PDB file of C-alpha atoms in Angstrom:
ATOM      1  CA  MET L  16     -15.356   9.168  29.695  1.00 44.00           C
ATOM      2  CA  GLU L  17     -15.717   8.814  25.921  1.00 47.00           C
ATOM      3  CA  ASN L  18     -11.931   8.728  25.508  1.00 53.00           C
ATOM      4  CA  GLU L  19     -11.672   5.836  28.007  1.00 47.00           C
ATOM      5  CA  SER L  20     -14.371   3.969  26.094  1.00 43.00           C
ATOM      6  CA  ARG L  21     -12.515   4.599  22.845  1.00 49.00           C
ATOM      7  CA  LYS L  22      -9.256   3.274  24.363  1.00 51.00           C
ATOM      8  CA  ALA L  23     -11.088   0.170  25.547  1.00 46.00           C
ATOM      9  CA  ASN L  24     -12.470  -0.386  22.047  1.00 57.00           C
ATOM     10  CA  THR L  25      -9.030   0.138  20.543  1.00 83.00           C
ATOM     11  CA  ALA L  26      -7.489  -2.323  23.011  1.00 83.00           C
ATOM     12  CA  ALA L  27     -10.284  -4.805  22.350  1.00 85.00           C
ATOM     13  CA  ASP L  28      -9.863  -4.357  18.580  1.00 89.00           C
ATOM     14  CA  ARG L  29      -6.115  -4.876  18.897  1.00 91.00           C
ATOM     15  CA  ALA L  30      -6.667  -8.040  20.939  1.00 93.00           C
ATOM     16  CA  GLU L  31      -9.138  -9.358  18.370  1.00 94.00           C
ATOM     17  CA  ILE L  32      -6.820  -8.544  15.458  1.00 95.00           C
ATOM     18  CA  THR L  33      -3.956 -10.292  17.244  1.00 96.00           C
ATOM     19  CA  GLU L  34      -6.066 -13.383  17.878  1.00 97.00           C
ATOM     20  CA  VAL L  35      -7.353 -13.554  14.302  1.00 97.00           C
ATOM     21  CA  MET L  36      -3.841 -13.126  12.882  1.00 97.00           C
ATOM     22  CA  ARG L  37      -2.552 -15.833  15.272  1.00 97.00           C
ATOM     23  CA  ARG L  38      -5.246 -18.204  14.003  1.00 97.00           C
ATOM     24  CA  ILE L  39      -4.368 -17.410  10.391  1.00 96.00           C
ATOM     25  CA  VAL L  40      -0.707 -18.211  11.036  1.00 96.00           C
ATOM     26  CA  ALA L  41      -1.795 -21.472  12.699  1.00 97.00           C
ATOM     27  CA  GLY L  42      -3.565 -22.430   9.457  1.00 95.00           C
ATOM     28  CA  ASP L  43      -7.195 -21.911  10.469  1.00 96.00           C
ATOM     29  CA  PRO L  44      -9.051 -21.167   7.188  1.00 94.00           C
ATOM     30  CA  ALA L  45     -12.063 -19.811   9.093  1.00 96.00           C
ATOM     31  CA  ALA L  46      -9.807 -17.075  10.482  1.00 96.00           C
ATOM     32  CA  VAL L  47      -9.297 -15.682   6.972  1.00 95.00           C
ATOM     33  CA  VAL L  48     -13.058 -15.306   6.615  1.00 96.00           C
ATOM     34  CA  THR L  49     -13.239 -13.771  10.079  1.00 96.00           C
ATOM     35  CA  PHE L  50     -10.522 -11.289   9.112  1.00 97.00           C
ATOM     36  CA  MET L  51     -12.464 -10.253   6.010  1.00 96.00           C
ATOM     37  CA  ASP L  52     -15.753  -9.979   7.888  1.00 96.00           C
ATOM     38  CA  ARG L  53     -14.415  -8.066  10.882  1.00 95.00           C
ATOM     39  CA  PHE L  54     -11.755  -5.879   9.280  1.00 95.00           C
ATOM     40  CA  GLY L  55     -12.636  -5.765   5.580  1.00 95.00           C
ATOM     41  CA  HIS L  56     -14.093  -2.269   5.973  1.00 95.00           C
ATOM     42  CA  ARG L  57     -10.702  -1.009   7.156  1.00 95.00           C
ATOM     43  CA  VAL L  58      -8.925  -2.705   4.264  1.00 97.00           C
ATOM     44  CA  ARG L  59     -11.556  -1.211   1.950  1.00 97.00           C
ATOM     45  CA  PHE L  60     -10.563   2.284   3.098  1.00 96.00           C
ATOM     46  CA  VAL L  61      -6.917   1.532   2.228  1.00 97.00           C
ATOM     47  CA  VAL L  62      -7.840   0.150  -1.198  1.00 97.00           C
ATOM     48  CA  ARG L  63     -10.046   3.162  -1.972  1.00 97.00           C
ATOM     49  CA  ARG L  64      -7.195   5.521  -1.057  1.00 96.00           C
ATOM     50  CA  ILE L  65      -4.766   3.606  -3.278  1.00 95.00           C
ATOM     51  CA  LEU L  66      -7.201   3.748  -6.199  1.00 95.00           C
ATOM     52  CA  GLU L  67      -7.609   7.500  -5.707  1.00 93.00           C
ATOM     53  CA  ASP L  68      -3.828   7.950  -5.641  1.00 91.00           C
ATOM     54  CA  MET L  69      -3.578   5.977  -8.875  1.00 90.00           C
ATOM     55  CA  GLY L  70      -6.256   8.091 -10.505  1.00 88.00           C
ATOM     56  CA  ARG L  71      -8.524   5.065 -10.913  1.00 91.00           C
ATOM     57  CA  LEU L  72     -11.756   6.643  -9.732  1.00 93.00           C
ATOM     58  CA  ASP L  73     -13.619   4.483 -12.241  1.00 92.00           C
ATOM     59  CA  VAL L  74     -12.578   1.353 -10.365  1.00 94.00           C
ATOM     60  CA  ARG L  75     -13.091   2.971  -6.947  1.00 95.00           C
ATOM     61  CA  ASP L  76     -16.694   3.760  -7.887  1.00 95.00           C
ATOM     62  CA  ASP L  77     -17.432   0.283  -9.296  1.00 95.00           C
ATOM     63  CA  ILE L  78     -18.798  -1.691  -6.329  1.00 96.00           C
ATOM     64  CA  ASP L  79     -18.003  -5.110  -7.797  1.00 96.00           C
ATOM     65  CA  GLU L  80     -14.445  -4.174  -8.784  1.00 96.00           C
ATOM     66  CA  LEU L  81     -13.850  -2.592  -5.400  1.00 96.00           C
ATOM     67  CA  HIS L  82     -15.176  -5.662  -3.583  1.00 97.00           C
ATOM     68  CA  GLY L  83     -12.846  -7.910  -5.573  1.00 96.00           C
ATOM     69  CA  LEU L  84      -9.863  -5.693  -4.795  1.00 97.00           C
ATOM     70  CA  VAL L  85     -10.709  -5.630  -1.099  1.00 97.00           C
ATOM     71  CA  THR L  86     -10.835  -9.435  -1.123  1.00 97.00           C
ATOM     72  CA  ASP L  87      -7.453  -9.527  -2.899  1.00 97.00           C
ATOM     73  CA  ALA L  88      -6.028  -7.061  -0.373  1.00 97.00           C
ATOM     74  CA  CYS L  89      -7.295  -9.123   2.567  1.00 96.00           C
ATOM     75  CA  LEU L  90      -5.613 -12.169   1.061  1.00 96.00           C
ATOM     76  CA  VAL L  91      -2.381 -10.187   0.683  1.00 97.00           C
ATOM     77  CA  VAL L  92      -2.499  -9.440   4.411  1.00 96.00           C
ATOM     78  CA  THR L  93      -3.385 -12.982   5.442  1.00 95.00           C
ATOM     79  CA  ASP L  94      -0.733 -14.509   3.154  1.00 95.00           C
ATOM     80  CA  ARG L  95       1.867 -12.447   5.022  1.00 95.00           C
ATOM     81  CA  ALA L  96       0.395 -12.934   8.495  1.00 96.00           C
ATOM     82  CA  ALA L  97       3.408 -14.829   9.816  1.00 95.00           C
ATOM     83  CA  GLY L  98       5.577 -11.715   9.410  1.00 96.00           C
ATOM     84  CA  TRP L  99       3.217  -9.372  11.240  1.00 95.00           C
ATOM     85  CA  SER L 100       3.992  -8.262  14.789  1.00 94.00           C
ATOM     86  CA  PRO L 101       1.184  -7.490  17.249  1.00 93.00           C
ATOM     87  CA  ASP L 102       3.345  -4.717  18.708  1.00 91.00           C
ATOM     88  CA  GLY L 103       3.668  -2.949  15.354  1.00 91.00           C
ATOM     89  CA  ALA L 104       1.309  -1.309  12.904  1.00 93.00           C
ATOM     90  CA  LEU L 105      -2.137  -2.652  12.103  1.00 94.00           C
ATOM     91  CA  PRO L 106      -1.972  -5.456   9.515  1.00 95.00           C
ATOM     92  CA  TRP L 107      -3.400  -3.401   6.621  1.00 95.00           C
ATOM     93  CA  THR L 108      -0.992  -0.569   7.380  1.00 94.00           C
ATOM     94  CA  TRP L 109       1.930  -2.964   7.777  1.00 95.00           C
ATOM     95  CA  ALA L 110       1.142  -4.592   4.397  1.00 96.00           C
ATOM     96  CA  TYR L 111       0.354  -1.304   2.607  1.00 96.00           C
ATOM     97  CA  LEU L 112       3.072  -1.584  -0.056  1.00 96.00           C
ATOM     98  CA  ALA L 113       2.126  -5.179  -0.848  1.00 96.00           C
ATOM     99  CA  ILE L 114      -1.549  -4.180  -1.087  1.00 97.00           C
ATOM    100  CA  ARG L 115      -0.634  -1.263  -3.366  1.00 96.00           C
ATOM    101  CA  ALA L 116       1.410  -3.587  -5.582  1.00 95.00           C
ATOM    102  CA  LYS L 117      -1.514  -6.017  -5.850  1.00 96.00           C
ATOM    103  CA  VAL L 118      -3.983  -3.240  -6.707  1.00 96.00           C
ATOM    104  CA  GLY L 119      -1.580  -1.892  -9.344  1.00 93.00           C
ATOM    105  CA  GLN L 120      -1.112  -5.372 -10.778  1.00 93.00           C
ATOM    106  CA  VAL L 121      -4.860  -5.928 -11.072  1.00 93.00           C
ATOM    107  CA  VAL L 122      -6.051  -2.540 -12.348  1.00 91.00           C
ATOM    108  CA  GLY L 123      -2.923  -0.768 -13.524  1.00 80.00           C
ATOM    109  CA  HIS L 124      -2.364   2.948 -13.385  1.00 68.00           C
ATOM    110  CA  ARG L 125      -4.432   5.464 -15.284  1.00 67.00           C
ATOM    111  CA  VAL L 126      -3.072   6.037 -18.762  1.00 66.00           C
ATOM    112  CA  VAL L 127      -3.093   9.420 -20.418  1.00 66.00           C
ATOM    113  CA  GLU L 128      -2.487   9.599 -24.134  1.00 69.00           C
ATOM    114  CA  LEU L 129       0.548  11.601 -25.230  1.00 66.00           C
ATOM    115  CA  GLU L 130      -0.405  14.552 -27.388  1.00 69.00           C
ATOM    116  CA  GLU L 131       2.126  14.469 -30.210  1.00 69.00           C
ATOM    117  CA  SER L 132       1.157  17.981 -31.286  1.00 66.00           C
ATOM    118  CA  LEU L 133       2.523  19.351 -28.029  1.00 63.00           C
ATOM    119  CA  MET L 134       5.829  17.596 -28.589  1.00 62.00           C
ATOM    120  CA  ASP L 135       6.303  19.080 -32.075  1.00 59.00           C
ATOM    121  CA  ASP L 136       6.421  22.643 -30.756  1.00 57.00           C
ATOM    122  CA  HIS L 137       8.890  21.857 -28.028  1.00 57.00           C
ATOM    123  CA  ASP L 138      12.445  23.078 -28.665  1.00 62.00           C
ATOM    124  CA  THR L 139      14.874  20.889 -26.774  1.00 65.00           C
ATOM    125  CA  GLY L 140      17.887  23.061 -27.636  1.00 67.00           C
ATOM    126  CA  PRO L 141      21.325  21.831 -28.590  1.00 69.00           C
ATOM    127  CA  PRO L 142      22.514  18.448 -27.366  1.00 67.00           C
ATOM    128  CA  ILE L 143      24.306  18.453 -24.037  1.00 66.00           C
ATOM    129  CA  THR L 144      27.363  16.369 -23.260  1.00 65.00           C
ATOM    130  CA  VAL L 145      27.829  15.412 -19.638  1.00 61.00           C
ATOM    131  CA  LEU L 146      31.322  14.531 -18.457  1.00 59.00           C
ATOM    132  CA  MET L 147      31.678  12.974 -15.075  1.00 57.00           C
ATOM    133  CA  ASN L 148      34.918  12.927 -13.156  1.00 57.00           C
ATOM    134  CA  ARG L 149      34.793  10.445 -10.357  1.00 56.00           C
ATOM    135  CA  PRO L 150      37.063  11.072  -7.410  1.00 54.00           C
ATOM    136  CA  PRO L 151      39.365   8.236  -6.388  1.00 54.00           C
ATOM    137  CA  THR L 152      37.489   5.777  -4.246  1.00 54.00           C
ATOM    138  CA  GLY L 153      38.547   3.731  -1.263  1.00 54.00           C
ATOM    139  CA  SER L 154      37.852   0.051  -0.908  1.00 54.00           C
ATOM    140  CA  SER L 155      34.364   0.830   0.410  1.00 54.00           C
ATOM    141  CA  GLY L 156      33.334   2.643  -2.768  1.00 57.00           C
ATOM    142  CA  TRP L 157      33.206   5.995  -0.950  1.00 57.00           C
ATOM    143  CA  PRO L 158      35.626   8.772  -1.890  1.00 58.00           C
ATOM    144  CA  ALA L 159      39.010   8.221  -0.322  1.00 58.00           C
ATOM    145  CA  VAL L 160      39.786  10.512   2.585  1.00 58.00           C
ATOM    146  CA  THR L 161      43.354  11.572   3.068  1.00 59.00           C
ATOM    147  CA  PRO L 162      44.419  12.735   6.514  1.00 61.00           C
ATOM    148  CA  THR L 163      45.742  16.283   6.752  1.00 56.00           C
TER     149      THR L 163
END
């Protein structure tokens, strides 16, 4: 019984997402606000995961910074709404790489200082010369195949 209820909620959520995205594509500015209000918590989860992957726990734990990034991420999704398909992934999953790029642009990746003292003790050995022989290529750029 619970599984049927969950499917109904999922179907209802999918229908609501589809309708909100349709309104966004049609140019309804209120739909952008609706998207943020109804689905911002799901986008927030994605943004938090991206920040953790980037090692930016300081930003993840800053409520104001996180809120701003979630707003930016929602706008990334809504700006691309015309390319989203209701039959595909959820909008925040579909736009994951664009959201990640926006988060990286805003906060950057964690920086770790290079310890020069560790580099001084490192013996790189003698220089290495690499010679590359390329096989003859066909017109496609792939190695030519000769029939036997």
